[in-house]
Amino acid sequence: MSFLSASLARIKPSATIAVSQKARELKAAGRDIIALSSGQPDFDTPDNIKRAAIAAIGRGETKYTAVAGITELREAIVDKFKRENQLDYTVAQTIVSNGGKQVIANALMATVNPGDEVIVPAPYWVSYPELVSLCGGTTVFAQASRASNYKLTASELEAAITPRTKWLMFNSPCNPSGAAYTREELQALAEVLLRHPHVWILSDDIYEHLTYGDFKFTTPAQLAPQLYERTLTMNGVSKAYAMTGWRIGYAGGPLALIKAMEKIQGQTTSGASSVSQWAAVEALTGPQDYIAMSREVFQERRDLVVSMLNAAPGLDCPTPEGAFYVFPSCVELLGKRTEDGAVLNTDEDFVSALLQAEGVALVHGSAFGQAGNFRLSYAAATEQLRDACARVQRFCATLR
């Protein structure tokens, strides 16, 4: 309808949210559904963090806060960046937002003009290109391949850069693939970026603490200090501390950019929830044993899911270095028919037929810019994952 903004025509609804909602509706209708479409830990928020929130309520910490966040949380963020990433920021160089998504939206709204290009490596988190479009920018997709485990190479990055490039969206470990960049892989990308000083880097580190085995996480501004002045390093408490509903994201970056983001936030949401901010202070400064515990469980789940999916006829599932997703290829199954005669022409056909036949809700890979794949979140109970993967195996075995 003409009353609505033309910007709405530039964006699509979130595919992950849509699949999760469909799964909820089917479950409410009585179907036996296992939903592995949502990117949130199934663990409860640690008790010390919940107690900190309750204590904050008891102290009356329930008023508006400064737009950029309470000083105590911003100081904790400064300490976190120094302790874990060897990055030096002042309190004024930090901002607290209503989740990591708002950090990204603020940054793009504050910097992107019509005609500006933002490089988004594919496969990508579904919201990156939509936020770029909402802000009037142009997304340039840099397609990674299975050969590189869905990680962007230096040559692919170089080919995507033009004089109009403003940002590179960088996500490691990556949603949806779980791929994480080694220091050597990151160094190769940094060398390209150093040759193009007009390109800024938005480093989405939200899965920083979810890496497995001997993998060592490194963030771009840490590896290449020359990039510090044009890097926004974004993180949050949602994934690392099972705090998705608390809605706290944060970032550190150049002062002028942070001030511009604060200006945007001041006219949209103002500050994040006061109680959630005090809970986040405890998350960043309190005991960190939850992280190691959850990482161990997620690694066990990853290994189970990878093994079972690779045993399914026609699936190829690489082993991710981080996050809590696997991103298998179902290309070999496209063109086959289900038991009721439906042809699976696309990855979306595959996940739709799987949901109908076996009650397992996954997200099709084309929603993430990689046709022929699907994403499965293993942030679910181990027995539920075992059951879901057995159903996937059964479904794949019936295709002809």
Coordinates of C-alpha atoms in Angstrom, one line a residue:
M1 CA 0.0 0.0 0.0
S2 CA 1.3 3.5 -0.8
F3 CA 1.0 4.7 2.8
L4 CA 4.0 2.5 3.8
S5 CA 7.6 3.5 3.4
A6 CA 9.4 2.5 0.2
S7 CA 12.2 1.2 2.3
L8 CA 10.0 -1.8 3.3
A9 CA 10.2 -3.0 -0.3
R10 CA 14.0 -3.3 0.0
I11 CA 14.0 -5.8 2.9
K12 CA 12.6 -9.3 3.5
P13 CA 11.4 -10.8 6.7
S14 CA 14.0 -12.8 8.7
A15 CA 14.0 -16.4 7.4
T16 CA 15.2 -17.8 10.7
I17 CA 12.4 -16.1 12.6
A18 CA 9.8 -17.2 10.0
V19 CA 10.9 -20.9 10.3
S20 CA 10.9 -20.7 14.1
Q21 CA 7.4 -19.3 14.1
K22 CA 6.2 -22.0 11.7
A23 CA 7.6 -24.6 14.1
R24 CA 5.8 -23.1 17.0
E25 CA 2.5 -23.0 15.2
L26 CA 2.9 -26.7 14.2
K27 CA 3.7 -27.7 17.7
A28 CA 0.7 -25.7 19.0
A29 CA -1.4 -27.7 16.6
G30 CA -0.2 -31.0 18.1
R31 CA 2.6 -32.0 15.8
D32 CA 5.7 -33.6 17.2
I33 CA 8.2 -30.9 16.2
I34 CA 11.9 -30.6 16.9
A35 CA 12.9 -27.0 16.1
L36 CA 16.6 -26.5 15.4
S37 CA 16.1 -23.2 13.6
S38 CA 16.8 -20.8 16.4
G39 CA 20.2 -19.4 17.3
Q40 CA 20.1 -19.3 21.0
P41 CA 21.6 -21.5 23.7
D42 CA 19.2 -23.9 25.4
F43 CA 20.9 -23.4 28.8
D44 CA 19.5 -21.1 31.4
T45 CA 21.2 -17.8 32.2
P46 CA 23.8 -18.5 35.0
D47 CA 22.4 -18.0 38.6
N48 CA 25.0 -15.3 39.5
I49 CA 23.8 -13.2 36.6
K50 CA 20.2 -13.6 37.5
R51 CA 20.9 -12.7 41.2
A52 CA 22.7 -9.5 40.0
A53 CA 19.6 -8.5 38.1
I54 CA 17.4 -9.1 41.1
A55 CA 19.8 -7.1 43.3
A56 CA 19.7 -4.3 40.8
I57 CA 15.9 -4.2 41.0
G58 CA 16.1 -4.2 44.8
R59 CA 18.4 -1.2 44.7
G60 CA 15.9 0.6 42.4
E61 CA 18.1 0.5 39.3
T62 CA 15.0 0.7 37.2
K63 CA 15.2 4.2 35.7
Y64 CA 16.4 5.5 32.3
T65 CA 20.1 5.1 31.8
A66 CA 22.6 7.2 29.7
V67 CA 22.0 6.5 26.0
A68 CA 25.4 4.7 25.6
G69 CA 25.0 2.6 28.7
I70 CA 25.7 2.8 32.4
T71 CA 29.3 3.6 33.3
E72 CA 29.8 0.4 35.3
L73 CA 29.0 -1.7 32.2
R74 CA 31.1 0.4 29.8
E75 CA 34.0 0.1 32.2
A76 CA 33.5 -3.7 32.3
I77 CA 33.5 -3.7 28.4
V78 CA 36.8 -1.7 28.4
D79 CA 38.3 -4.3 30.8
K80 CA 36.9 -7.2 28.7
F81 CA 38.4 -5.9 25.4
K82 CA 41.8 -5.4 27.1
R83 CA 41.8 -8.7 29.0
E84 CA 40.6 -11.0 26.2
N85 CA 41.4 -9.2 22.9
Q86 CA 44.3 -6.9 23.8
L87 CA 42.3 -3.9 22.5
D88 CA 42.6 -0.5 24.3
Y89 CA 39.4 1.5 24.4
T90 CA 38.3 4.3 26.6
V91 CA 34.9 4.3 28.2
A92 CA 33.9 7.0 25.7
Q93 CA 34.8 4.6 22.8
T94 CA 32.2 2.1 23.9
I95 CA 28.4 1.8 23.4
V96 CA 25.8 -0.5 24.8
S97 CA 22.7 -1.3 22.7
N98 CA 19.6 -3.4 22.7
G99 CA 21.3 -6.5 21.3
G100 CA 24.1 -6.9 18.8
K101 CA 21.7 -6.3 15.9
Q102 CA 21.1 -2.7 17.1
V103 CA 24.9 -2.1 17.2
I104 CA 25.1 -3.1 13.6
A105 CA 22.0 -1.1 12.6
N106 CA 23.3 2.0 14.4
A107 CA 26.7 1.7 12.7
L108 CA 25.2 1.4 9.2
M109 CA 22.6 4.1 9.8
A110 CA 25.4 6.5 11.0
T111 CA 27.7 5.9 8.0
V112 CA 26.0 4.5 4.9
N113 CA 24.8 6.8 2.1
P114 CA 23.0 5.8 -1.2
G115 CA 25.6 4.3 -3.5
D116 CA 27.8 3.1 -0.7
E117 CA 28.7 -0.6 -0.9
V118 CA 29.0 -3.0 2.0
I119 CA 30.8 -6.3 1.4
V120 CA 29.0 -9.3 2.9
P121 CA 30.8 -12.6 2.7
A122 CA 28.4 -15.4 1.8
P123 CA 27.1 -17.5 3.5
Y124 CA 26.0 -14.7 5.9
W125 CA 23.7 -14.0 8.8
V126 CA 20.3 -13.2 7.3
S127 CA 20.1 -9.6 8.7
Y128 CA 23.4 -8.2 7.3
P129 CA 22.1 -7.5 3.7
E130 CA 18.7 -6.5 4.9
L131 CA 20.2 -3.8 7.3
V132 CA 22.4 -2.5 4.5
S133 CA 19.4 -2.2 2.2
L134 CA 17.3 -0.6 4.9
C135 CA 20.0 2.1 5.3
G136 CA 20.0 2.7 1.5
G137 CA 23.3 1.0 0.8
T138 CA 24.2 -1.7 -1.7
T139 CA 25.3 -5.2 -0.6
V140 CA 28.2 -6.7 -2.5
F141 CA 28.2 -10.4 -1.9
A142 CA 31.7 -12.1 -1.7
Q143 CA 30.9 -15.8 -2.2
A144 CA 33.0 -18.2 -0.2
S145 CA 33.1 -21.9 -1.2
R146 CA 33.0 -25.4 0.3
A147 CA 36.6 -25.7 -0.8
S148 CA 37.6 -23.1 1.8
N149 CA 35.1 -24.3 4.4
Y150 CA 33.0 -21.3 3.6
K151 CA 35.7 -18.8 4.6
L152 CA 36.4 -15.8 2.5
T153 CA 39.9 -15.8 0.8
A154 CA 42.1 -12.8 0.2
S155 CA 41.5 -13.0 -3.5
E156 CA 37.7 -13.1 -3.1
L157 CA 37.9 -10.1 -0.8
E158 CA 40.2 -8.2 -3.2
A159 CA 37.8 -8.8 -6.1
A160 CA 34.8 -7.4 -4.1
I161 CA 36.4 -4.1 -3.2
T162 CA 35.6 -1.0 -5.3
P163 CA 36.1 2.7 -4.8
R164 CA 32.5 2.8 -3.4
T165 CA 33.2 0.1 -0.7
K166 CA 32.5 1.5 2.8
W167 CA 32.4 -1.5 5.1
L168 CA 33.4 -5.2 5.2
M169 CA 31.0 -7.2 7.5
F170 CA 33.2 -9.8 9.1
N171 CA 31.8 -12.6 11.3
S172 CA 34.0 -15.2 12.9
P173 CA 32.9 -17.7 14.1
C174 CA 30.3 -17.4 11.4
N175 CA 26.6 -17.8 11.5
P176 CA 25.4 -19.9 9.6
S177 CA 28.5 -22.1 8.8
G178 CA 30.3 -22.1 12.1
A179 CA 33.5 -21.4 10.2
A180 CA 36.2 -19.5 12.2
Y181 CA 39.3 -17.8 10.7
T182 CA 42.7 -18.8 11.9
R183 CA 45.3 -16.1 12.5
E184 CA 46.9 -17.0 9.1
E185 CA 43.6 -16.7 7.3
L186 CA 42.8 -13.4 9.0
Q187 CA 46.3 -12.0 8.3
A188 CA 45.8 -12.6 4.6
L189 CA 42.5 -10.6 4.7
A190 CA 44.2 -7.9 6.7
E191 CA 46.9 -7.5 4.1
V192 CA 44.2 -6.8 1.5
L193 CA 42.4 -4.3 3.8
L194 CA 45.6 -2.5 4.5
R195 CA 45.9 -1.8 0.8
H196 CA 42.4 -0.2 0.8
P197 CA 42.3 2.4 3.6
H198 CA 38.8 3.6 2.6
V199 CA 37.3 0.2 3.7
W200 CA 36.1 0.0 7.3
I201 CA 35.6 -3.3 9.2
L202 CA 32.6 -4.3 11.3
S203 CA 33.8 -7.3 13.2
D204 CA 30.9 -9.3 14.6
D205 CA 32.5 -11.3 17.4
I206 CA 29.3 -12.5 19.0
Y207 CA 30.4 -16.2 18.9
E208 CA 33.9 -15.4 20.2
H209 CA 33.8 -17.8 23.2
L210 CA 32.2 -20.7 21.2
T211 CA 35.3 -22.2 19.5
Y212 CA 36.4 -25.8 19.8
G213 CA 39.5 -28.0 20.1
D214 CA 42.8 -26.0 19.8
F215 CA 41.3 -23.1 17.9
K216 CA 42.4 -19.7 19.1
F217 CA 40.1 -16.8 18.5
T218 CA 41.5 -13.5 17.1
T219 CA 39.7 -10.4 16.2
P220 CA 40.9 -8.1 13.3
A221 CA 42.0 -5.0 15.2
Q222 CA 43.9 -7.3 17.6
L223 CA 45.8 -9.0 14.8
A224 CA 46.4 -5.9 12.7
P225 CA 46.7 -2.8 15.0
Q226 CA 46.9 -0.7 11.8
L227 CA 43.2 -1.4 11.3
Y228 CA 42.2 -0.3 14.8
E229 CA 41.2 3.2 13.7
R230 CA 38.7 1.9 11.1
T231 CA 37.3 -1.2 12.9
L232 CA 34.2 -1.4 15.0
T233 CA 34.5 -4.5 17.2
M234 CA 31.0 -5.7 18.2
N235 CA 30.1 -8.3 20.8
G236 CA 27.4 -9.1 23.3
V237 CA 26.3 -11.4 26.2
S238 CA 23.6 -13.3 24.3
K239 CA 25.6 -16.3 23.1
A240 CA 28.4 -16.5 25.6
Y241 CA 26.2 -16.3 28.7
A242 CA 22.9 -17.6 27.5
M243 CA 21.3 -14.2 27.7
T244 CA 19.5 -13.8 24.4
G245 CA 16.3 -12.4 26.0
W246 CA 18.2 -9.8 28.0
R247 CA 19.1 -7.9 24.8
I248 CA 22.5 -6.5 25.5
G249 CA 25.0 -5.9 22.7
Y250 CA 28.1 -3.7 22.8
A251 CA 30.9 -2.4 20.7
G252 CA 34.2 -0.5 20.9
G253 CA 35.5 1.7 18.1
P254 CA 36.7 5.1 17.0
L255 CA 35.3 7.9 19.1
A256 CA 33.6 9.8 16.2
L257 CA 31.8 6.6 15.1
I258 CA 30.7 5.7 18.6
K259 CA 29.3 9.3 19.1
A260 CA 27.5 9.0 15.8
M261 CA 26.0 5.7 16.8
E262 CA 25.0 7.2 20.2
K263 CA 23.2 10.0 18.3
I264 CA 21.2 7.5 16.3
Q265 CA 20.3 5.4 19.4
G266 CA 19.3 8.6 21.3
Q267 CA 16.5 9.2 18.8
T268 CA 15.4 5.5 18.5
T269 CA 15.5 3.4 21.6
S270 CA 17.6 5.5 24.0
G271 CA 19.5 3.3 26.5
A272 CA 19.1 -0.5 26.9
S273 CA 17.2 -2.0 29.8
S274 CA 18.8 -0.8 33.1
V275 CA 18.3 -4.2 34.8
S276 CA 19.8 -6.1 31.8
Q277 CA 22.8 -3.8 31.9
W278 CA 23.5 -4.6 35.6
A279 CA 23.1 -8.3 34.7
A280 CA 25.7 -7.8 31.9
V281 CA 28.1 -6.2 34.4
E282 CA 28.0 -9.4 36.4
A283 CA 28.4 -11.5 33.2
L284 CA 31.6 -9.7 32.2
T285 CA 33.1 -9.3 35.6
G286 CA 31.9 -12.3 37.6
P287 CA 32.9 -16.0 37.4
Q288 CA 33.5 -17.2 33.9
D289 CA 33.2 -21.0 34.5
Y290 CA 29.9 -21.2 32.6
I291 CA 31.7 -20.5 29.3
A292 CA 34.1 -23.5 29.6
M293 CA 31.2 -25.7 30.7
S294 CA 28.9 -24.7 27.9
R295 CA 31.7 -24.9 25.3
E296 CA 32.4 -28.5 26.3
V297 CA 28.8 -29.5 25.9
F298 CA 28.5 -27.7 22.6
Q299 CA 31.6 -29.5 21.2
E300 CA 30.1 -32.9 22.2
R301 CA 26.9 -31.9 20.4
R302 CA 28.7 -30.7 17.4
D303 CA 30.6 -33.9 17.0
L304 CA 27.4 -36.0 17.4
V305 CA 25.5 -33.9 14.8
V306 CA 28.3 -33.9 12.3
S307 CA 28.8 -37.7 12.6
M308 CA 25.1 -38.4 12.2
L309 CA 24.5 -36.0 9.3
N310 CA 27.4 -37.3 7.4
A311 CA 25.9 -40.8 7.8
A312 CA 22.7 -39.6 6.1
P313 CA 22.5 -40.5 2.4
G314 CA 23.4 -37.5 0.2
L315 CA 24.5 -35.0 2.9
D316 CA 28.0 -33.5 3.2
C317 CA 28.5 -31.8 6.6
P318 CA 31.8 -30.1 7.3
T319 CA 33.0 -29.8 10.9
P320 CA 32.7 -26.2 12.1
E321 CA 35.3 -24.5 14.3
G322 CA 32.9 -22.5 16.3
A323 CA 29.4 -21.2 17.0
F324 CA 26.6 -23.8 17.4
Y325 CA 25.5 -24.4 13.8
V326 CA 26.3 -26.9 11.2
F327 CA 25.8 -26.1 7.5
P328 CA 25.6 -29.3 5.5
S329 CA 25.2 -29.5 1.7
C330 CA 22.1 -31.3 0.4
V331 CA 23.0 -30.7 -3.3
E332 CA 23.1 -34.5 -4.0
L333 CA 19.5 -34.8 -3.0
L334 CA 18.1 -32.0 -5.1
G335 CA 16.1 -33.3 -8.0
K336 CA 15.0 -36.4 -6.0
R337 CA 11.4 -37.1 -5.1
T338 CA 9.8 -37.6 -1.7
E339 CA 7.6 -40.7 -0.9
D340 CA 4.5 -38.7 -1.9
G341 CA 6.1 -37.7 -5.3
A342 CA 7.1 -34.1 -4.6
V343 CA 10.3 -33.1 -6.4
L344 CA 13.0 -31.4 -4.3
N345 CA 14.2 -28.7 -6.7
T346 CA 15.7 -26.4 -4.0
D347 CA 17.2 -26.4 -0.5
E348 CA 13.9 -24.7 0.6
D349 CA 12.0 -27.6 -0.9
F350 CA 14.2 -30.0 1.1
V351 CA 13.7 -28.3 4.5
S352 CA 10.0 -27.9 3.9
A353 CA 9.5 -31.5 3.0
L354 CA 11.6 -32.6 6.0
L355 CA 9.4 -30.5 8.3
Q356 CA 6.3 -32.0 6.8
A357 CA 7.5 -35.6 6.8
E358 CA 9.6 -35.8 10.0
G359 CA 8.8 -32.7 12.1
V360 CA 12.3 -31.3 12.1
A361 CA 12.6 -27.5 11.5
L362 CA 15.8 -26.3 9.9
V363 CA 16.6 -23.2 7.8
H364 CA 17.4 -23.4 4.1
G365 CA 20.8 -22.3 3.0
S366 CA 19.6 -19.9 0.3
A367 CA 18.3 -17.7 3.1
F368 CA 22.0 -17.2 4.0
G369 CA 23.2 -16.8 0.5
Q370 CA 24.3 -20.4 -0.1
A371 CA 21.9 -22.4 -2.2
G372 CA 22.0 -26.2 -1.7
N373 CA 22.7 -26.1 2.0
F374 CA 20.7 -25.9 5.3
R375 CA 21.5 -24.7 8.7
L376 CA 20.9 -26.8 11.8
S377 CA 21.4 -25.3 15.3
Y378 CA 22.8 -27.7 17.8
A379 CA 21.9 -25.4 20.7
A380 CA 19.4 -28.0 21.9
A381 CA 19.4 -31.0 24.3
T382 CA 21.6 -33.8 23.2
E383 CA 18.9 -36.5 23.0
Q384 CA 16.7 -34.1 21.0
L385 CA 19.6 -33.6 18.6
R386 CA 20.1 -37.4 18.3
D387 CA 16.4 -37.9 17.6
A388 CA 16.4 -35.1 15.0
C389 CA 19.4 -36.4 13.2
A390 CA 17.9 -39.9 13.1
R391 CA 14.8 -38.4 11.5
V392 CA 16.9 -36.5 8.9
Q393 CA 18.7 -39.8 8.1
R394 CA 15.3 -41.6 7.7
F395 CA 14.0 -38.8 5.5
C396 CA 17.1 -38.8 3.2
A397 CA 16.9 -42.6 2.9
T398 CA 13.4 -42.4 1.5
L399 CA 14.3 -40.0 -1.3
R400 CA 14.3 -41.5 -4.8

